[in-house]
Tab-separated table of C-alpha atoms in Angstrom:
chain	number	residue	atom	x	y	z
A	17	MET	CA	-12.192	-3.163	-8.598
A	18	ILE	CA	-10.159	0.046	-8.479
A	19	GLU	CA	-9.484	1.429	-5.002
A	20	LEU	CA	-7.675	4.580	-3.948
A	21	ALA	CA	-5.706	4.370	-0.709
A	22	PRO	CA	-4.615	7.822	0.527
A	23	SER	CA	-1.331	7.688	2.420
A	24	ILE	CA	-1.306	9.567	5.699
A	25	LEU	CA	2.446	10.086	5.295
A	26	SER	CA	1.571	13.259	3.360
A	27	ALA	CA	-1.217	14.386	5.695
A	28	ASP	CA	-1.001	16.843	8.583
A	29	PHE	CA	-0.367	14.601	11.586
A	30	ALA	CA	-1.780	17.236	13.931
A	31	ARG	CA	-5.173	16.985	12.163
A	32	LEU	CA	-5.328	13.393	10.975
A	33	SER	CA	-8.993	12.646	11.645
A	34	GLU	CA	-10.004	15.972	10.098
A	35	GLN	CA	-8.016	15.161	6.981
A	36	VAL	CA	-8.722	11.481	6.404
A	37	ASN	CA	-12.494	11.333	6.777
A	38	PRO	CA	-13.216	13.862	3.985
A	39	VAL	CA	-11.104	11.885	1.493
A	40	LEU	CA	-12.906	8.694	2.461
A	41	GLU	CA	-16.232	10.434	1.973
A	42	ALA	CA	-15.015	11.568	-1.466
A	43	GLY	CA	-14.510	7.988	-2.649
A	44	ALA	CA	-11.259	6.641	-1.217
A	45	THR	CA	-11.909	3.218	0.290
A	46	VAL	CA	-8.690	2.306	2.126
A	47	LEU	CA	-6.320	4.288	4.340
A	48	HIS	CA	-2.631	3.569	3.804
A	49	ILE	CA	-0.319	3.847	6.814
A	50	ASP	CA	3.449	3.820	6.283
A	51	VAL	CA	5.416	2.543	9.263
A	52	MET	CA	9.170	3.232	9.135
A	53	ASP	CA	11.810	2.370	11.704
A	54	GLY	CA	14.885	4.363	10.642
A	55	HIS	CA	16.767	1.106	9.932
A	56	PHE	CA	15.125	-0.651	6.994
A	57	VAL	CA	14.427	2.782	5.502
A	58	PRO	CA	16.075	6.139	6.364
A	59	ASN	CA	13.087	7.663	8.122
A	60	ILE	CA	11.009	7.170	11.269
A	61	THR	CA	7.244	7.590	11.273
A	62	ILE	CA	4.579	6.076	13.513
A	63	GLY	CA	3.681	3.078	15.636
A	64	PRO	CA	0.631	1.212	16.911
A	65	PRO	CA	-0.707	4.110	19.057
A	66	VAL	CA	-1.398	6.221	15.964
A	67	VAL	CA	-3.123	3.269	14.275
A	68	ALA	CA	-5.254	2.772	17.404
A	69	ALA	CA	-6.158	6.468	17.466
A	70	LEU	CA	-7.180	6.406	13.798
A	71	ARG	CA	-9.194	3.236	14.308
A	72	LYS	CA	-11.508	5.151	16.656
A	73	HIS	CA	-12.364	7.652	13.928
A	74	VAL	CA	-12.085	5.690	10.675
A	75	LYS	CA	-14.356	2.874	9.480
A	76	ALA	CA	-12.431	2.105	6.281
A	77	PRO	CA	-9.786	-0.654	6.209
A	78	LEU	CA	-6.412	0.397	7.585
A	79	ASP	CA	-3.631	-0.776	5.275
A	80	VAL	CA	-0.457	-0.887	7.375
A	81	HIS	CA	2.748	-1.035	5.338
A	82	LEU	CA	5.622	-2.188	7.547
A	83	MET	CA	8.899	-0.755	6.255
A	84	ILE	CA	10.757	-2.142	9.228
A	85	GLU	CA	13.259	-4.794	10.233
A	86	ASN	CA	11.944	-7.897	12.009
A	87	PRO	CA	8.288	-7.126	11.169
A	88	ASP	CA	7.095	-10.387	12.708
A	89	ASN	CA	7.821	-8.949	16.164
A	90	TYR	CA	5.326	-6.111	15.656
A	91	ILE	CA	2.451	-7.777	13.802
A	92	PRO	CA	0.379	-8.527	16.944
A	93	ALA	CA	0.658	-4.933	18.180
A	94	PHE	CA	-0.521	-3.455	14.887
A	95	ILE	CA	-3.394	-5.901	14.530
A	96	ASP	CA	-4.460	-5.278	18.123
A	97	ALA	CA	-4.355	-1.545	17.331
A	98	GLY	CA	-6.821	-2.036	14.480
A	99	ALA	CA	-4.884	-2.840	11.313
A	100	ASP	CA	-7.003	-4.702	8.745
A	101	TRP	CA	-4.268	-5.264	6.176
A	102	ILE	CA	-0.562	-5.703	6.900
A	103	SER	CA	2.163	-5.833	4.274
A	104	VAL	CA	5.800	-6.735	4.831
A	105	HIS	CA	8.837	-6.367	2.600
A	106	GLN	CA	10.300	-9.417	0.932
A	107	GLU	CA	13.693	-7.804	1.540
A	108	ALA	CA	13.118	-7.601	5.313
A	109	CYS	CA	11.868	-11.149	5.923
A	110	VAL	CA	14.196	-14.117	6.210
A	111	HIS	CA	11.214	-16.422	6.770
A	112	LEU	CA	8.624	-14.758	4.562
A	113	ASP	CA	6.098	-17.592	4.517
A	114	ARG	CA	6.056	-17.750	8.314
A	115	VAL	CA	5.462	-13.988	8.539
A	116	VAL	CA	2.616	-14.128	6.018
A	117	GLN	CA	0.988	-17.023	7.843
A	118	HIS	CA	1.344	-15.130	11.126
A	119	ILE	CA	-0.547	-12.158	9.686
A	120	ARG	CA	-3.340	-14.324	8.322
A	121	SER	CA	-3.608	-16.344	11.534
A	122	ARG	CA	-4.433	-13.105	13.350
A	123	GLY	CA	-7.305	-12.349	10.971
A	124	ALA	CA	-5.708	-9.615	8.844
A	125	LEU	CA	-5.122	-9.601	5.101
A	126	ALA	CA	-1.489	-10.349	4.303
A	127	GLY	CA	0.535	-8.499	1.689
A	128	VAL	CA	4.109	-8.715	0.494
A	129	VAL	CA	6.070	-5.730	-0.829
A	130	ILE	CA	8.953	-5.471	-3.287
A	131	ASN	CA	11.276	-2.522	-3.798
A	132	PRO	CA	12.031	-1.119	-7.278
A	133	ALA	CA	15.219	-3.197	-7.636
A	134	THR	CA	13.721	-6.480	-6.375
A	135	PRO	CA	12.687	-8.948	-9.104
A	136	VAL	CA	9.137	-10.293	-9.149
A	137	ALA	CA	10.704	-13.771	-9.362
A	138	THR	CA	11.589	-13.574	-5.662
A	139	LEU	CA	7.858	-13.853	-4.906
A	140	SER	CA	7.181	-16.952	-6.981
A	141	ASP	CA	6.738	-19.303	-4.011
A	142	ILE	CA	4.653	-16.926	-1.872
A	143	LEU	CA	2.039	-15.676	-4.351
A	144	GLU	CA	-0.430	-18.429	-3.489
A	145	ALA	CA	-0.320	-17.417	0.183
A	146	VAL	CA	-0.829	-13.647	-0.011
A	147	ASP	CA	-3.915	-11.478	-0.378
A	148	TYR	CA	-2.092	-8.699	-2.205
A	149	VAL	CA	1.286	-7.683	-3.583
A	150	LEU	CA	2.510	-4.116	-3.206
A	151	VAL	CA	4.929	-2.839	-5.845
A	152	MET	CA	7.004	0.108	-4.688
A	153	SER	CA	7.252	2.561	-7.570
A	154	VAL	CA	9.728	4.735	-5.641
A	155	ASN	CA	12.523	3.810	-3.266
A	156	PRO	CA	10.822	3.579	0.138
A	157	GLY	CA	11.438	5.996	2.963
A	158	PHE	CA	10.030	9.361	1.943
A	159	GLY	CA	6.887	10.796	0.395
A	160	GLY	CA	6.762	13.106	-2.600
A	161	GLN	CA	9.155	11.149	-4.824
A	162	LYS	CA	8.820	10.733	-8.591
A	163	PHE	CA	7.335	7.571	-10.065
A	164	ILE	CA	9.909	5.112	-11.482
A	165	PRO	CA	8.503	4.069	-14.897
A	166	ARG	CA	10.309	0.715	-15.088
A	167	THR	CA	8.264	-0.543	-12.145
A	168	LEU	CA	5.308	-0.804	-14.522
A	169	GLY	CA	6.965	-3.943	-15.857
A	170	LYS	CA	6.727	-5.514	-12.406
A	171	ILE	CA	3.016	-4.784	-12.256
A	172	ARG	CA	2.495	-6.338	-15.698
A	173	HIS	CA	4.563	-9.376	-14.717
A	174	LEU	CA	2.492	-9.912	-11.574
A	175	ALA	CA	-0.754	-9.604	-13.538
A	176	GLU	CA	0.504	-12.188	-16.028
A	177	LEU	CA	1.557	-14.608	-13.280
A	178	ARG	CA	-1.806	-14.224	-11.557
A	179	ALA	CA	-3.650	-15.077	-14.764
A	180	GLN	CA	-1.345	-17.961	-15.681
A	181	ARG	CA	-1.608	-19.568	-12.248
A	182	SER	CA	-5.269	-18.641	-11.575
A	183	LEU	CA	-4.366	-16.885	-8.337
A	184	GLY	CA	-6.437	-14.370	-6.394
A	185	PHE	CA	-3.998	-11.809	-5.015
A	186	ARG	CA	-4.590	-8.146	-5.775
A	187	ILE	CA	-1.928	-5.718	-7.014
A	188	GLU	CA	-1.165	-2.497	-5.152
A	189	VAL	CA	1.249	0.247	-6.178
A	190	ASP	CA	2.813	2.900	-3.965
A	191	GLY	CA	4.998	5.848	-4.906
A	192	GLY	CA	4.586	8.849	-7.164
A	193	ILE	CA	0.971	8.051	-8.004
A	194	ALA	CA	-0.627	11.228	-9.396
A	195	LEU	CA	-2.821	12.362	-12.272
A	196	ASP	CA	0.032	11.886	-14.739
A	197	THR	CA	0.979	8.358	-13.602
A	198	ILE	CA	-2.184	6.701	-12.331
A	199	GLU	CA	-3.459	5.778	-15.812
A	200	ALA	CA	-0.306	3.838	-16.697
A	201	ALA	CA	-0.342	2.033	-13.345
A	202	VAL	CA	-3.937	0.894	-13.846
A	203	GLN	CA	-3.338	-0.157	-17.443
A	204	ALA	CA	-0.376	-2.231	-16.257
A	205	GLY	CA	-2.639	-4.064	-13.802
A	206	ALA	CA	-2.648	-2.164	-10.495
A	207	GLU	CA	-5.967	-2.171	-8.627
A	208	ILE	CA	-5.118	-0.541	-5.290
A	209	LEU	CA	-3.502	2.856	-5.788
A	210	VAL	CA	-1.655	4.516	-2.929
A	211	ALA	CA	-1.440	8.294	-3.261
A	212	GLY	CA	-0.082	10.675	-0.660
A	213	ASN	CA	1.134	13.983	-1.995
A	214	ALA	CA	-1.382	13.867	-4.867
A	215	VAL	CA	-4.189	13.742	-2.299
A	216	PHE	CA	-2.972	15.816	0.646
A	217	GLY	CA	-0.164	17.912	-0.856
A	218	ARG	CA	-2.141	20.555	-2.701
A	219	GLY	CA	-5.595	22.052	-3.125
A	220	ASP	CA	-8.820	20.363	-2.024
A	221	SER	CA	-8.070	16.794	-0.980
A	222	ARG	CA	-11.645	15.689	-1.717
A	223	GLN	CA	-11.468	17.011	-5.265
A	224	ASN	CA	-8.051	15.420	-5.673
A	225	VAL	CA	-9.536	12.044	-4.738
A	226	ARG	CA	-12.394	12.447	-7.209
A	227	GLU	CA	-10.033	13.401	-10.040
A	228	LEU	CA	-7.632	10.534	-9.362
A	229	LEU	CA	-10.477	8.019	-9.232
A	230	GLN	CA	-12.010	9.342	-12.411
A	231	VAL	CA	-8.763	8.898	-14.355
A	232	ALA	CA	-8.170	5.470	-12.802
A	233	ARG	CA	-11.666	4.206	-13.584
A	234	VAL	CA	-11.509	5.385	-17.180
A	235	ALA	CA	-8.170	3.608	-17.568
A	236	ALA	CA	-9.652	0.440	-16.062
A	237	SER	CA	-12.648	0.534	-18.398
A	238	LEU	CA	-10.392	0.949	-21.439
A	239	LYS	CA	-8.188	-1.921	-20.248
A	240	ALA	CA	-11.231	-4.182	-19.893
C-alpha cells in the first residue's frame, strides 16, 4: 500500500491545522513530524506541545521522526502527546533494541532510521523488531534538499532482506521526494513517502498531493 506522508517541516507553522487537513482530505494518509534538537542535527524544530496541538485537529496517524540525541528520554512525552508512530535513528541509539521495545511497549509503531552514509547492514539484528524502516534520502536537518540517488540502493536492499527473511516491516523514505523522484523511490521498494516542499512549498497543496500519489501509484502498479 502506497502512502503519502506530508512533512510539516515545510508547512506554515502559524497555520498548521489550516494547512494539514486539506492535504489529508486530498489523499495523504499520514502526517510526518520532524523533531530536531540542534545536537544530533544542526537545526531545532518542535516538541511534544506541537504534537499535542495537532492531535486535537488531525485524525490521521502522526509519524514522529526523532532526530535527537537520547531519544529514549522523550518517547513517553511524544506518545502522551498523541504520536502514533515513532522512529529513532540507528546512529543516535546505543541500545537500539531497548529503545524500539520501549516504543512498542507504549502502544506506538516503532521505526528505525538510517542516514545516507549508514549501511543497511547495521540494521540486520533489529529488522524483526521494527514496524518500519525510514531511509533518509538527504542528510537530515533541513527541508528542501535534493534527493541523493544512491540511497535507492538502500531501499532495494531492505526490500530484498524483507523478502528473504519473510519479515513484515514497511519501508519509508524521507528527503527530496517530488514528482521527479517519487517514481524511482517506489520502484525501489518504498511504500511510505515523506514529502515536504513538494506538498507545501508551491502552488495548491491539495493538487500537489494528488499528483504525487498518482505518479506513485502508477509506479507501484508497474512494479507489481
